mmCIF file of the C-alpha atoms, coordinates in Angstrom:
data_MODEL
# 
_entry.id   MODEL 
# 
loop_
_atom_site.group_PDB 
_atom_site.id 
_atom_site.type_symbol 
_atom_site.label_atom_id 
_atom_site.label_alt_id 
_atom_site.label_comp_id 
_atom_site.label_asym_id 
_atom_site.label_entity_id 
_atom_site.label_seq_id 
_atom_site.pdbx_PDB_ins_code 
_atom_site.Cartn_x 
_atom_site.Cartn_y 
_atom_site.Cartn_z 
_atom_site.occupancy 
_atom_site.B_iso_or_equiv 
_atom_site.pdbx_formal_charge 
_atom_site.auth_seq_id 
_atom_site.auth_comp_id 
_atom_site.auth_asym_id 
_atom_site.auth_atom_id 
_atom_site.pdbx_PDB_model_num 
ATOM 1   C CA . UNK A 1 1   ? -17.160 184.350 54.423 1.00 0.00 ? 1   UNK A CA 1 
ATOM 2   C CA . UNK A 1 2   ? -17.621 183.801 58.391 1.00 0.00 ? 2   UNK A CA 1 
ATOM 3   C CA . UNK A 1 3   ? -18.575 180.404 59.091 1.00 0.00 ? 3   UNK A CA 1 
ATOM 4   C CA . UNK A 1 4   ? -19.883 179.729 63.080 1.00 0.00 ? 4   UNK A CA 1 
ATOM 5   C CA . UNK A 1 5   ? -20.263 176.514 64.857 1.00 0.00 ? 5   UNK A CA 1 
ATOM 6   C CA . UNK A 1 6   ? -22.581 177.202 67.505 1.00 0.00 ? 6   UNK A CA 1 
ATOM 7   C CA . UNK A 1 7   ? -23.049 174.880 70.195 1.00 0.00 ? 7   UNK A CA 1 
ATOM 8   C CA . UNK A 1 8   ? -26.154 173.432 71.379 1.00 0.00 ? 8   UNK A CA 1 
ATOM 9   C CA . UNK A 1 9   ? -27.752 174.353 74.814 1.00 0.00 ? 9   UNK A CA 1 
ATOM 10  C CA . UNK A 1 10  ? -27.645 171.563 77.436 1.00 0.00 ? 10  UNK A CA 1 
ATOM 11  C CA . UNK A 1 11  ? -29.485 170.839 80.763 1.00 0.00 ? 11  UNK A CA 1 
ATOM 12  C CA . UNK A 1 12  ? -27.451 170.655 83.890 1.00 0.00 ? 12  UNK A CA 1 
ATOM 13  C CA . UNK A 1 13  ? -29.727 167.400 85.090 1.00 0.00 ? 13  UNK A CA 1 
ATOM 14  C CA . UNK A 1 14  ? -29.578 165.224 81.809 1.00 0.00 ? 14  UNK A CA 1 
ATOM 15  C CA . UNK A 1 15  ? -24.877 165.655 81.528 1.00 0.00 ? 15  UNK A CA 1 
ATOM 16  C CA . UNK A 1 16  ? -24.913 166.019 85.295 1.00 0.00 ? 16  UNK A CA 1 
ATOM 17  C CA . UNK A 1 17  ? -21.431 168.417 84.315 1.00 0.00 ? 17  UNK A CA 1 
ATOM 18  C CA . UNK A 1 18  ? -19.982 169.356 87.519 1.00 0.00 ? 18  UNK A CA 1 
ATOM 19  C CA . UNK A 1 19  ? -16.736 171.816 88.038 1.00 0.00 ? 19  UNK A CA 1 
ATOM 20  C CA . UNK A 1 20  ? -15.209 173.605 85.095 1.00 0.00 ? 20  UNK A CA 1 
ATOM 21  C CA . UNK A 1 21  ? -17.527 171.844 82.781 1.00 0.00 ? 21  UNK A CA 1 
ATOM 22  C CA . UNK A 1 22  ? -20.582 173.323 84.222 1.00 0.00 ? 22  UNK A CA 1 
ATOM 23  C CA . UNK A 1 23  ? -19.531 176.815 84.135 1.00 0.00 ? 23  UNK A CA 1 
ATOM 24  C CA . UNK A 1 24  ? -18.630 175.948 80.570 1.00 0.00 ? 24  UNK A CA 1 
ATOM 25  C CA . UNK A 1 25  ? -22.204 174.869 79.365 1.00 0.00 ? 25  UNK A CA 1 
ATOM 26  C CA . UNK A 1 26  ? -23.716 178.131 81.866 1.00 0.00 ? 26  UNK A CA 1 
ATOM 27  C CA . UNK A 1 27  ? -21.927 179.993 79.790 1.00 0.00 ? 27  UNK A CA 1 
ATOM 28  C CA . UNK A 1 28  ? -22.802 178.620 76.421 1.00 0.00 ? 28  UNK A CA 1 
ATOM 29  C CA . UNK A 1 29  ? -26.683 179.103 77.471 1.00 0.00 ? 29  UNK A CA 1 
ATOM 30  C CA . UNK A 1 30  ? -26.139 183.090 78.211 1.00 0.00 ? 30  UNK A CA 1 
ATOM 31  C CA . UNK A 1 31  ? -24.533 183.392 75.160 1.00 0.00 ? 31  UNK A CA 1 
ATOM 32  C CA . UNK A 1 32  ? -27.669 181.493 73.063 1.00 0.00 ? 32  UNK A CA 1 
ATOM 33  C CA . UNK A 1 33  ? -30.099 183.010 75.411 1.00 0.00 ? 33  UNK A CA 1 
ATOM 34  C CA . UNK A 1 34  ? -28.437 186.351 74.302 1.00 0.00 ? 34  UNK A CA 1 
ATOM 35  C CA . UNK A 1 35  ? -28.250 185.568 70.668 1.00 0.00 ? 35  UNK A CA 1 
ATOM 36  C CA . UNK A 1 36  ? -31.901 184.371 70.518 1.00 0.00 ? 36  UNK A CA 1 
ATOM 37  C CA . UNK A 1 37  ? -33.254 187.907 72.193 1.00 0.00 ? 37  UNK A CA 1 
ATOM 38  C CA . UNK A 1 38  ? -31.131 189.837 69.508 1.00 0.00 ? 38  UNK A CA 1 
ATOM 39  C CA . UNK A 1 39  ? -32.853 187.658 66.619 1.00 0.00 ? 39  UNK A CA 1 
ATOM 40  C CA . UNK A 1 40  ? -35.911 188.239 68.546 1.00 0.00 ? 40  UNK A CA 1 
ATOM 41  C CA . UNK A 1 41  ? -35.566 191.721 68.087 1.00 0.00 ? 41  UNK A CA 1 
ATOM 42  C CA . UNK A 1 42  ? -34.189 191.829 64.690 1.00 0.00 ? 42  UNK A CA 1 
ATOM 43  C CA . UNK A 1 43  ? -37.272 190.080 63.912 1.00 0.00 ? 43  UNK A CA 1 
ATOM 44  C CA . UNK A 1 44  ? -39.609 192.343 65.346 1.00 0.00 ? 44  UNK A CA 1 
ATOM 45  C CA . UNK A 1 45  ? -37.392 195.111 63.395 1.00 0.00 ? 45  UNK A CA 1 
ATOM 46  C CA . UNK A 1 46  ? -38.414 193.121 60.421 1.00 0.00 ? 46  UNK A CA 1 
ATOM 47  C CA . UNK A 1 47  ? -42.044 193.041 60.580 1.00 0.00 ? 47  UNK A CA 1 
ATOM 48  C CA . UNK A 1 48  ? -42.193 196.822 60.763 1.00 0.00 ? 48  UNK A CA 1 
ATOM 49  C CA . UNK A 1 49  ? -41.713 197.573 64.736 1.00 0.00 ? 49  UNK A CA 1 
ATOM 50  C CA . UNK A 1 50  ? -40.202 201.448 65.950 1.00 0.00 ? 50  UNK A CA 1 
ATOM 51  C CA . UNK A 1 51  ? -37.520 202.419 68.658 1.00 0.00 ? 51  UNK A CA 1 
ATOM 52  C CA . UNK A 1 52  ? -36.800 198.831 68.626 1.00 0.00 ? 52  UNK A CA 1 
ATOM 53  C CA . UNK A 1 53  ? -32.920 198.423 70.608 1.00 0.00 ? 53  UNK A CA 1 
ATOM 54  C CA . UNK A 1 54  ? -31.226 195.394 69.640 1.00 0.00 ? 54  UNK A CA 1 
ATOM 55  C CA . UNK A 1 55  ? -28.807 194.494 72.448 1.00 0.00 ? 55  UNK A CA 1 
ATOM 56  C CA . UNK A 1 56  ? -25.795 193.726 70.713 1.00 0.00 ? 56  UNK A CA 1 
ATOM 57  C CA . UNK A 1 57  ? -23.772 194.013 73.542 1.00 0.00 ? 57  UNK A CA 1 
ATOM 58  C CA . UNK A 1 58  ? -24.968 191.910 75.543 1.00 0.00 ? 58  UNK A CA 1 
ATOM 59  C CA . UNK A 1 59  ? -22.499 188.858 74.792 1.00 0.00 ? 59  UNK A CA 1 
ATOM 60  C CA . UNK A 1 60  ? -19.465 188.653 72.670 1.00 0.00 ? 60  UNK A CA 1 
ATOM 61  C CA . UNK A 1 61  ? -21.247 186.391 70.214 1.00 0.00 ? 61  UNK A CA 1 
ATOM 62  C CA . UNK A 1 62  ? -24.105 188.712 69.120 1.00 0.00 ? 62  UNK A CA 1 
ATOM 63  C CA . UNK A 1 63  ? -21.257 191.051 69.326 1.00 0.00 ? 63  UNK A CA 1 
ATOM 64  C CA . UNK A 1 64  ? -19.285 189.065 66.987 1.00 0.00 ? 64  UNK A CA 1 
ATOM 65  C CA . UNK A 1 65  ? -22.246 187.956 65.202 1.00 0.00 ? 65  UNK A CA 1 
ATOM 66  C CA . UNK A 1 66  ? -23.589 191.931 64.832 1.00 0.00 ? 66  UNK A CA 1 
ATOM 67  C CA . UNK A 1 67  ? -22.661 192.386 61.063 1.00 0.00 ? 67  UNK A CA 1 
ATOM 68  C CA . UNK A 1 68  ? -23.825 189.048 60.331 1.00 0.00 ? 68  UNK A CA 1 
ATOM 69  C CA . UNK A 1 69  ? -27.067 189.086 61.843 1.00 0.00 ? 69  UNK A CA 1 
ATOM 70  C CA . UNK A 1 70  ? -28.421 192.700 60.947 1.00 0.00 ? 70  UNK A CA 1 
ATOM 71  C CA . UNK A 1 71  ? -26.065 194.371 59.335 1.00 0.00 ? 71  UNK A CA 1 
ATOM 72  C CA . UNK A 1 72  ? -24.884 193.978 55.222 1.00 0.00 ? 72  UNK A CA 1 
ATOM 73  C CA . UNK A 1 73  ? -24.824 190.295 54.470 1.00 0.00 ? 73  UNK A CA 1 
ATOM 74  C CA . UNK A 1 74  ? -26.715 187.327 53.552 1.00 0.00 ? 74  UNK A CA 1 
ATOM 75  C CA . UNK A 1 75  ? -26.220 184.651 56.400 1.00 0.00 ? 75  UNK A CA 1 
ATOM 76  C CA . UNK A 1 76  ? -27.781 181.054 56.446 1.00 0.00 ? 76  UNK A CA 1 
ATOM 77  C CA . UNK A 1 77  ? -28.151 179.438 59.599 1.00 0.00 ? 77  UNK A CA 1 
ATOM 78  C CA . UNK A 1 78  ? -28.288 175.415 59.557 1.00 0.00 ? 78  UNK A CA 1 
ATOM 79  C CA . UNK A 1 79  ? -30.325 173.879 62.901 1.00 0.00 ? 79  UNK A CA 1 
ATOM 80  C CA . UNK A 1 80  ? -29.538 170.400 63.749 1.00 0.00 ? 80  UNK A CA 1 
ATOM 81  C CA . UNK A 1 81  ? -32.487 168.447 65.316 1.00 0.00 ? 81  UNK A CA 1 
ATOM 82  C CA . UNK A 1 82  ? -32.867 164.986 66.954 1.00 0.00 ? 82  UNK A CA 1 
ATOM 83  C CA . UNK A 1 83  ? -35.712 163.249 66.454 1.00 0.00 ? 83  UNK A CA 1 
ATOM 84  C CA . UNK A 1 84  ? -35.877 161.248 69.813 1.00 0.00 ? 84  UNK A CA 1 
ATOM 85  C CA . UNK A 1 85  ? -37.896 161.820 72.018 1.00 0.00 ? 85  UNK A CA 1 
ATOM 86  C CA . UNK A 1 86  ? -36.367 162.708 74.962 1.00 0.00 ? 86  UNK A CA 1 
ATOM 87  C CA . UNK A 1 87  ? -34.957 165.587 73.173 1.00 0.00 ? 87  UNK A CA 1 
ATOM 88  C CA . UNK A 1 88  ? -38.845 166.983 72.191 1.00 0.00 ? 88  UNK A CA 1 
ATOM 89  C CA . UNK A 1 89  ? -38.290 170.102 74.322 1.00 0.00 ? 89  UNK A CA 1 
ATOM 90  C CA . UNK A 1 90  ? -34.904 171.347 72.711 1.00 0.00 ? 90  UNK A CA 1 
ATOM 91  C CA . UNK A 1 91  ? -36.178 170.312 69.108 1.00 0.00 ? 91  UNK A CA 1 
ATOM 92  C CA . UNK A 1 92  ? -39.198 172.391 69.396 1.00 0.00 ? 92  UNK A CA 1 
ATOM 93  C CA . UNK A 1 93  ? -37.130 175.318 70.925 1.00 0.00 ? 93  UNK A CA 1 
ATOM 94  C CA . UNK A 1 94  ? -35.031 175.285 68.251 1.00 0.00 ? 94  UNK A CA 1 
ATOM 95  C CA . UNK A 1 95  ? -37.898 174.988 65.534 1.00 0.00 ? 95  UNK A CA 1 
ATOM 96  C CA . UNK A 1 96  ? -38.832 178.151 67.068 1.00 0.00 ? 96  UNK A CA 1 
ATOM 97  C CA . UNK A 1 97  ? -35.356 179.883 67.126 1.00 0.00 ? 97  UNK A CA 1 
ATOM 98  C CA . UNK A 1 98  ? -35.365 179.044 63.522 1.00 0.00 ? 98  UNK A CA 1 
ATOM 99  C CA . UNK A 1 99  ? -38.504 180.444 62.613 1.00 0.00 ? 99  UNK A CA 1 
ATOM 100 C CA . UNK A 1 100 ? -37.222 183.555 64.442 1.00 0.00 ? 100 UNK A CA 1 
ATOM 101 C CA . UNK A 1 101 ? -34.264 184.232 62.210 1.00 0.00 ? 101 UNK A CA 1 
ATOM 102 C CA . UNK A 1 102 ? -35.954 183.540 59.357 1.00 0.00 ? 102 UNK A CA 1 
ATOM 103 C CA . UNK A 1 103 ? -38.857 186.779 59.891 1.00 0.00 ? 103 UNK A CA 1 
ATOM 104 C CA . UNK A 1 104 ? -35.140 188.914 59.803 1.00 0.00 ? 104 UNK A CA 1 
ATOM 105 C CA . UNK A 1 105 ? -34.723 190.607 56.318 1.00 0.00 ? 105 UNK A CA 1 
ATOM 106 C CA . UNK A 1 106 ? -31.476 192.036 55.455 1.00 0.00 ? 106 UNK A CA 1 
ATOM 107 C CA . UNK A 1 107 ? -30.237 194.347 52.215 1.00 0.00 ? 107 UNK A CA 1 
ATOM 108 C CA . UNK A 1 108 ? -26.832 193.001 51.293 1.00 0.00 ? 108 UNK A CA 1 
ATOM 109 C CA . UNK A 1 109 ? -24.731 195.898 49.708 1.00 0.00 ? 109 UNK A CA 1 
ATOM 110 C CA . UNK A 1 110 ? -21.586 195.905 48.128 1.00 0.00 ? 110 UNK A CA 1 
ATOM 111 C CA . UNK A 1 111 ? -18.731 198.262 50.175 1.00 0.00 ? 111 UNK A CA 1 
ATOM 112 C CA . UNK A 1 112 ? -17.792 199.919 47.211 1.00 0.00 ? 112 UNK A CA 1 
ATOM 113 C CA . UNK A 1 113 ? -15.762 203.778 46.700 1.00 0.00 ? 113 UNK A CA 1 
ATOM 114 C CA . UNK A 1 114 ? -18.506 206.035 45.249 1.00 0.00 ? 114 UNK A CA 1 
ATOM 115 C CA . UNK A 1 115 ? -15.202 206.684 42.183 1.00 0.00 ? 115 UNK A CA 1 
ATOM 116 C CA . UNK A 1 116 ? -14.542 202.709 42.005 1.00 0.00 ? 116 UNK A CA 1 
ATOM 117 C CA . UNK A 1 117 ? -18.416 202.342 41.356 1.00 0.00 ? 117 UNK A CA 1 
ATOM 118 C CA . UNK A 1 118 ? -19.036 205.819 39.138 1.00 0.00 ? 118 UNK A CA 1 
ATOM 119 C CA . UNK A 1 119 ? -15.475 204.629 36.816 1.00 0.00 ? 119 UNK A CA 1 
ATOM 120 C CA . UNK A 1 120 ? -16.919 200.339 36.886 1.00 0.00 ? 120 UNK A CA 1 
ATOM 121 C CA . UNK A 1 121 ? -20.946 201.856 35.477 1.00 0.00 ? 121 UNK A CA 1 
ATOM 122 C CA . UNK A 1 122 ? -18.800 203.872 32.825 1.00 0.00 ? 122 UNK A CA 1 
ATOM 123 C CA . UNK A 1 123 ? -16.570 201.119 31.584 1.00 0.00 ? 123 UNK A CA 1 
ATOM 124 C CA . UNK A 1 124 ? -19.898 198.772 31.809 1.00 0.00 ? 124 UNK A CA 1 
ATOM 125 C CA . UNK A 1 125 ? -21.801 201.270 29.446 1.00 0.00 ? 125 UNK A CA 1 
ATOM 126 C CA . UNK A 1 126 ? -18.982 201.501 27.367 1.00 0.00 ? 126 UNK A CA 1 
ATOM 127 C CA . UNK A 1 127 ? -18.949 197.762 26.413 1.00 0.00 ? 127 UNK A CA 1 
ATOM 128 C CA . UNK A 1 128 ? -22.413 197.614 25.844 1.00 0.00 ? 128 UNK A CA 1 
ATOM 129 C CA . UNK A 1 129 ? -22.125 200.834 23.720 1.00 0.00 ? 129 UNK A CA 1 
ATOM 130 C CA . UNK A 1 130 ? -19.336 198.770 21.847 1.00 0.00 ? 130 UNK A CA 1 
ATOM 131 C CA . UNK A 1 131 ? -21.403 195.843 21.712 1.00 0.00 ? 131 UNK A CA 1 
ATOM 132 C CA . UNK A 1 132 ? -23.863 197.681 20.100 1.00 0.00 ? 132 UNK A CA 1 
ATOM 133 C CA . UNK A 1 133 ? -21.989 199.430 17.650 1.00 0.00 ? 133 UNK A CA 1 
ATOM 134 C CA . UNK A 1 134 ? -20.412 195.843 16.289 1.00 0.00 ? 134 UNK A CA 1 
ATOM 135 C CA . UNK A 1 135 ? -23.744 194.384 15.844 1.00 0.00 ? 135 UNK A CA 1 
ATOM 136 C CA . UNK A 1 136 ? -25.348 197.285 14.195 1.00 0.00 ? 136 UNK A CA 1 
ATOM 137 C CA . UNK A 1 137 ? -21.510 196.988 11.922 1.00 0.00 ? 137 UNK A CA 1 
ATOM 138 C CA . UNK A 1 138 ? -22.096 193.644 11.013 1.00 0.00 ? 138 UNK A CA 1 
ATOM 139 C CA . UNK A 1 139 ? -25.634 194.469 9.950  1.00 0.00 ? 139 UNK A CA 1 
ATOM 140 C CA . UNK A 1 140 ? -24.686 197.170 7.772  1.00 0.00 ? 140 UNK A CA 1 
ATOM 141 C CA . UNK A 1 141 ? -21.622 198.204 5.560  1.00 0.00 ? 141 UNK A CA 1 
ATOM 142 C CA . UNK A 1 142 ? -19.211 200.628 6.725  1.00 0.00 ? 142 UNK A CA 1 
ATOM 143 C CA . UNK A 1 143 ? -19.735 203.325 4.209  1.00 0.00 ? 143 UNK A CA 1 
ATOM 144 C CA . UNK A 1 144 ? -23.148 203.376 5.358  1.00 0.00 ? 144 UNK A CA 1 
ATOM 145 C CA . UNK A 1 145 ? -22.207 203.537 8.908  1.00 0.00 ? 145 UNK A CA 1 
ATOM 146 C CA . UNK A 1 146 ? -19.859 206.259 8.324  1.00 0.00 ? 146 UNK A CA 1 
ATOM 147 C CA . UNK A 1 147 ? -22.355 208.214 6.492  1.00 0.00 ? 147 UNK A CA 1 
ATOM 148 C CA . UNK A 1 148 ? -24.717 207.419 9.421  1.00 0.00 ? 148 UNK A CA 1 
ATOM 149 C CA . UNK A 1 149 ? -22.263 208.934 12.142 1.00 0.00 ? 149 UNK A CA 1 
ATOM 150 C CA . UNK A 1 150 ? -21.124 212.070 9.431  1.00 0.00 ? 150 UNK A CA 1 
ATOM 151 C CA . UNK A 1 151 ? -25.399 212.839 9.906  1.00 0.00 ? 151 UNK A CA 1 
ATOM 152 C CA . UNK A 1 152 ? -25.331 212.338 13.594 1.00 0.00 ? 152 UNK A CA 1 
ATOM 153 C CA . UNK A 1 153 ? -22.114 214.872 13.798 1.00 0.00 ? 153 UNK A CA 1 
ATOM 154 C CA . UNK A 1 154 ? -24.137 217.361 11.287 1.00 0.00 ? 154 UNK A CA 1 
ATOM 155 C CA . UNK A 1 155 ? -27.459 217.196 13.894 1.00 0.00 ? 155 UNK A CA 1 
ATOM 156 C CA . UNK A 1 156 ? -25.064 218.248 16.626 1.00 0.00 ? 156 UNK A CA 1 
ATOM 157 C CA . UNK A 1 157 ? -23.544 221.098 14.785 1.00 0.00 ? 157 UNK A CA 1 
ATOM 158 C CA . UNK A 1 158 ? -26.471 222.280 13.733 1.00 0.00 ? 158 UNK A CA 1 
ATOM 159 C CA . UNK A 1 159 ? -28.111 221.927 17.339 1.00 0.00 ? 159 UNK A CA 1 
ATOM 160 C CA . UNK A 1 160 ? -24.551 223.784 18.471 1.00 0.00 ? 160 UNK A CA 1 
ATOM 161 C CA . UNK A 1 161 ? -25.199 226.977 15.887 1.00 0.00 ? 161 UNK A CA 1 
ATOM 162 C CA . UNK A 1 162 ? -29.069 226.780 16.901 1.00 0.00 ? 162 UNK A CA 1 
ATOM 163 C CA . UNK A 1 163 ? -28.253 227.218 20.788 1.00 0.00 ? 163 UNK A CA 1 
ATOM 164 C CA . UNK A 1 164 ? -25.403 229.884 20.261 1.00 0.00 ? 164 UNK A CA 1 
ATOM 165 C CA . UNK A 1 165 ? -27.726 232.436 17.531 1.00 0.00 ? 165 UNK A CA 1 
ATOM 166 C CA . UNK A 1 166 ? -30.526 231.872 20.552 1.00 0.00 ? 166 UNK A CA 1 
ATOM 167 C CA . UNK A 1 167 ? -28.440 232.802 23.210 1.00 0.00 ? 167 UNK A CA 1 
ATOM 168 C CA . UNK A 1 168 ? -27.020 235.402 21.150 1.00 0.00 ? 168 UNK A CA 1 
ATOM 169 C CA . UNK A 1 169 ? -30.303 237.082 20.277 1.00 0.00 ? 169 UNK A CA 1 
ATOM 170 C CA . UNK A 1 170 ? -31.410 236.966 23.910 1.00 0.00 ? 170 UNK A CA 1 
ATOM 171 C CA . UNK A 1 171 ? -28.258 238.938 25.154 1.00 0.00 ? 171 UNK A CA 1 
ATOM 172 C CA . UNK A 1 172 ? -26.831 235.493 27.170 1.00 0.00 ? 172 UNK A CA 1 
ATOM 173 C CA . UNK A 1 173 ? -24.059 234.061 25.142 1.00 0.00 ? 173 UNK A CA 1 
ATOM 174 C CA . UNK A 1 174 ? -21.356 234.772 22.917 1.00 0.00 ? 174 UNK A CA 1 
ATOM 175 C CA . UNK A 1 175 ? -22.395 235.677 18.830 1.00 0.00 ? 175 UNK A CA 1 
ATOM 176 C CA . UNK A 1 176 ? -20.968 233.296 16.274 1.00 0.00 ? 176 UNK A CA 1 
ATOM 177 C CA . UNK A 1 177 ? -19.114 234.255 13.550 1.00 0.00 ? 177 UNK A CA 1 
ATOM 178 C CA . UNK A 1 178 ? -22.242 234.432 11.373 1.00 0.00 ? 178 UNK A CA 1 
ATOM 179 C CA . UNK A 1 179 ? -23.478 236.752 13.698 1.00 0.00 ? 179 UNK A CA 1 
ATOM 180 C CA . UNK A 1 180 ? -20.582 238.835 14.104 1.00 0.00 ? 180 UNK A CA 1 
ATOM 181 C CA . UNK A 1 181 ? -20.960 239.685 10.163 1.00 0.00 ? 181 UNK A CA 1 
ATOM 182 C CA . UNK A 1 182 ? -24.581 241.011 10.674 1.00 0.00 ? 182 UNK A CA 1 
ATOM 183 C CA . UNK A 1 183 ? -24.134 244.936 12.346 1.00 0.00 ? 183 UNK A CA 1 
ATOM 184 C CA . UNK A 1 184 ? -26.149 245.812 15.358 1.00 0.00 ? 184 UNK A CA 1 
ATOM 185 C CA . UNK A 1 185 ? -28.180 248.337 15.066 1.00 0.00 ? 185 UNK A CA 1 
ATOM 186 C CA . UNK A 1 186 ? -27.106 252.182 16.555 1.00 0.00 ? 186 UNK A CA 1 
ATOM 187 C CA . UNK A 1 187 ? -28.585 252.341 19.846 1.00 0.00 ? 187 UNK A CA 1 
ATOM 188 C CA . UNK A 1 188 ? -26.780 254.680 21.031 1.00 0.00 ? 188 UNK A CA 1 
ATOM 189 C CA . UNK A 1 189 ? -27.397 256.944 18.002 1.00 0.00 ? 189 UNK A CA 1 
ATOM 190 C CA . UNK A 1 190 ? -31.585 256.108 18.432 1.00 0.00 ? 190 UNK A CA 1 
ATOM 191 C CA . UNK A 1 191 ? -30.869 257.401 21.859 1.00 0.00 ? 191 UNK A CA 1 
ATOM 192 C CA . UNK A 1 192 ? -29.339 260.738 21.030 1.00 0.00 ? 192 UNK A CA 1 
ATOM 193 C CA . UNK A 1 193 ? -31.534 261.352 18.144 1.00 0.00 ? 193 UNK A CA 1 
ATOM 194 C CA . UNK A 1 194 ? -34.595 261.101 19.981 1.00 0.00 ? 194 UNK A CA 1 
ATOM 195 C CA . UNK A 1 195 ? -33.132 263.175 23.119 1.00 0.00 ? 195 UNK A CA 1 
ATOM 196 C CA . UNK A 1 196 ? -32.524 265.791 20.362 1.00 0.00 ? 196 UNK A CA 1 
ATOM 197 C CA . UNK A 1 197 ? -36.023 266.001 19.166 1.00 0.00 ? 197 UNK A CA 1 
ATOM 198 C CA . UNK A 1 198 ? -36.998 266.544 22.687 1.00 0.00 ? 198 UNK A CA 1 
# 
């Protein structure tokens, strides 16, 4: 969690800062001036606009800021307003920031090892699997589930044999035992005999 305290842009003429202080607040309007063309942009990027270059670089806020703004993460941004009067120029501008960064759309995703995530969907499936089986046990007895599961295991066999005889009979797999009883026919001896009657 990043949390940012930006500071609000002020005019030269209304704190009359002189010295150190004024390159201070000079400095603190590049940066927002910077940060509001990047969530400009970002924007724009957000409605559906090409070849659009966000200028990241361009301070070290929106530098710092980069992940926040457009990159994996859900940010909320908090705009304090004044309601006086004299301050109807800077409450409107940053209405219109606001509005800004709220047209950007990001897709939050977890940073997550492709293993961690294939391993944490396996255990998940597991449990429900689990889940399942205890509710369909408390439903039913346990002979009946057992005799239930002895079926299931007889289906796969069966489906097993099936697959093997097929692949046997079309030359691709190994023969079963059952098959192995059954000779083959003498090709070879087919072959002779009918060169022989030639």
């Amino acid at each position: 969690i990043n949390l940012v305290d930006l500071a609000g842009s002020e005019k030269q003429k209304d704190t009359a800062a002189t010295g150190d202080v004024l390159k201070q607040a000079t400095a603190i309007n590049k940066s927002l001036s910077a940060l509001g063309l990047v969530i400009e942009k970002l924007a724009a990027k957000s409605q559906g606009k090409k070849n659009v270059i966000v200028p990241y670089r361009d301070s070290k806020l929106t530098r710092l800021l980069q992940n926040a703004l457009g990159g994996s993460s859900k940010t909320i941004m908090i705009c304090a307003l004044s309601p006086a009067s004299t301050n109807y120029e800077e409450t409107l501008s940053t209405l219109r920031y606001a509005d800004r960064a709220k047209q950007i759309k990001n897709v939050a995703k977890v940073n997550e090892n492709p293993q961690e995530k294939l391993m944490r969907e396996l255990r998940e499936e597991n449990a429900k699997l689990k889940l399942v089986m205890d509710q369909v046990q408390d439903h039913m007895g346990t002979t009946e589930l057992a005799q239930i599961q002895e079926k299931l295991q007889e289906l796969k066999d069966a489906q097993l044999v099936s697959d093997g005889y097929k692949q046997a009979m079309d030359g691709t797999g190994p023969l079963t035992s059952a098959q192995e009883e059954k000779p083959r026919p003498p090709r070879r001896n087919v072959v002779v005999s009918a060169a022989l009657d030639l």
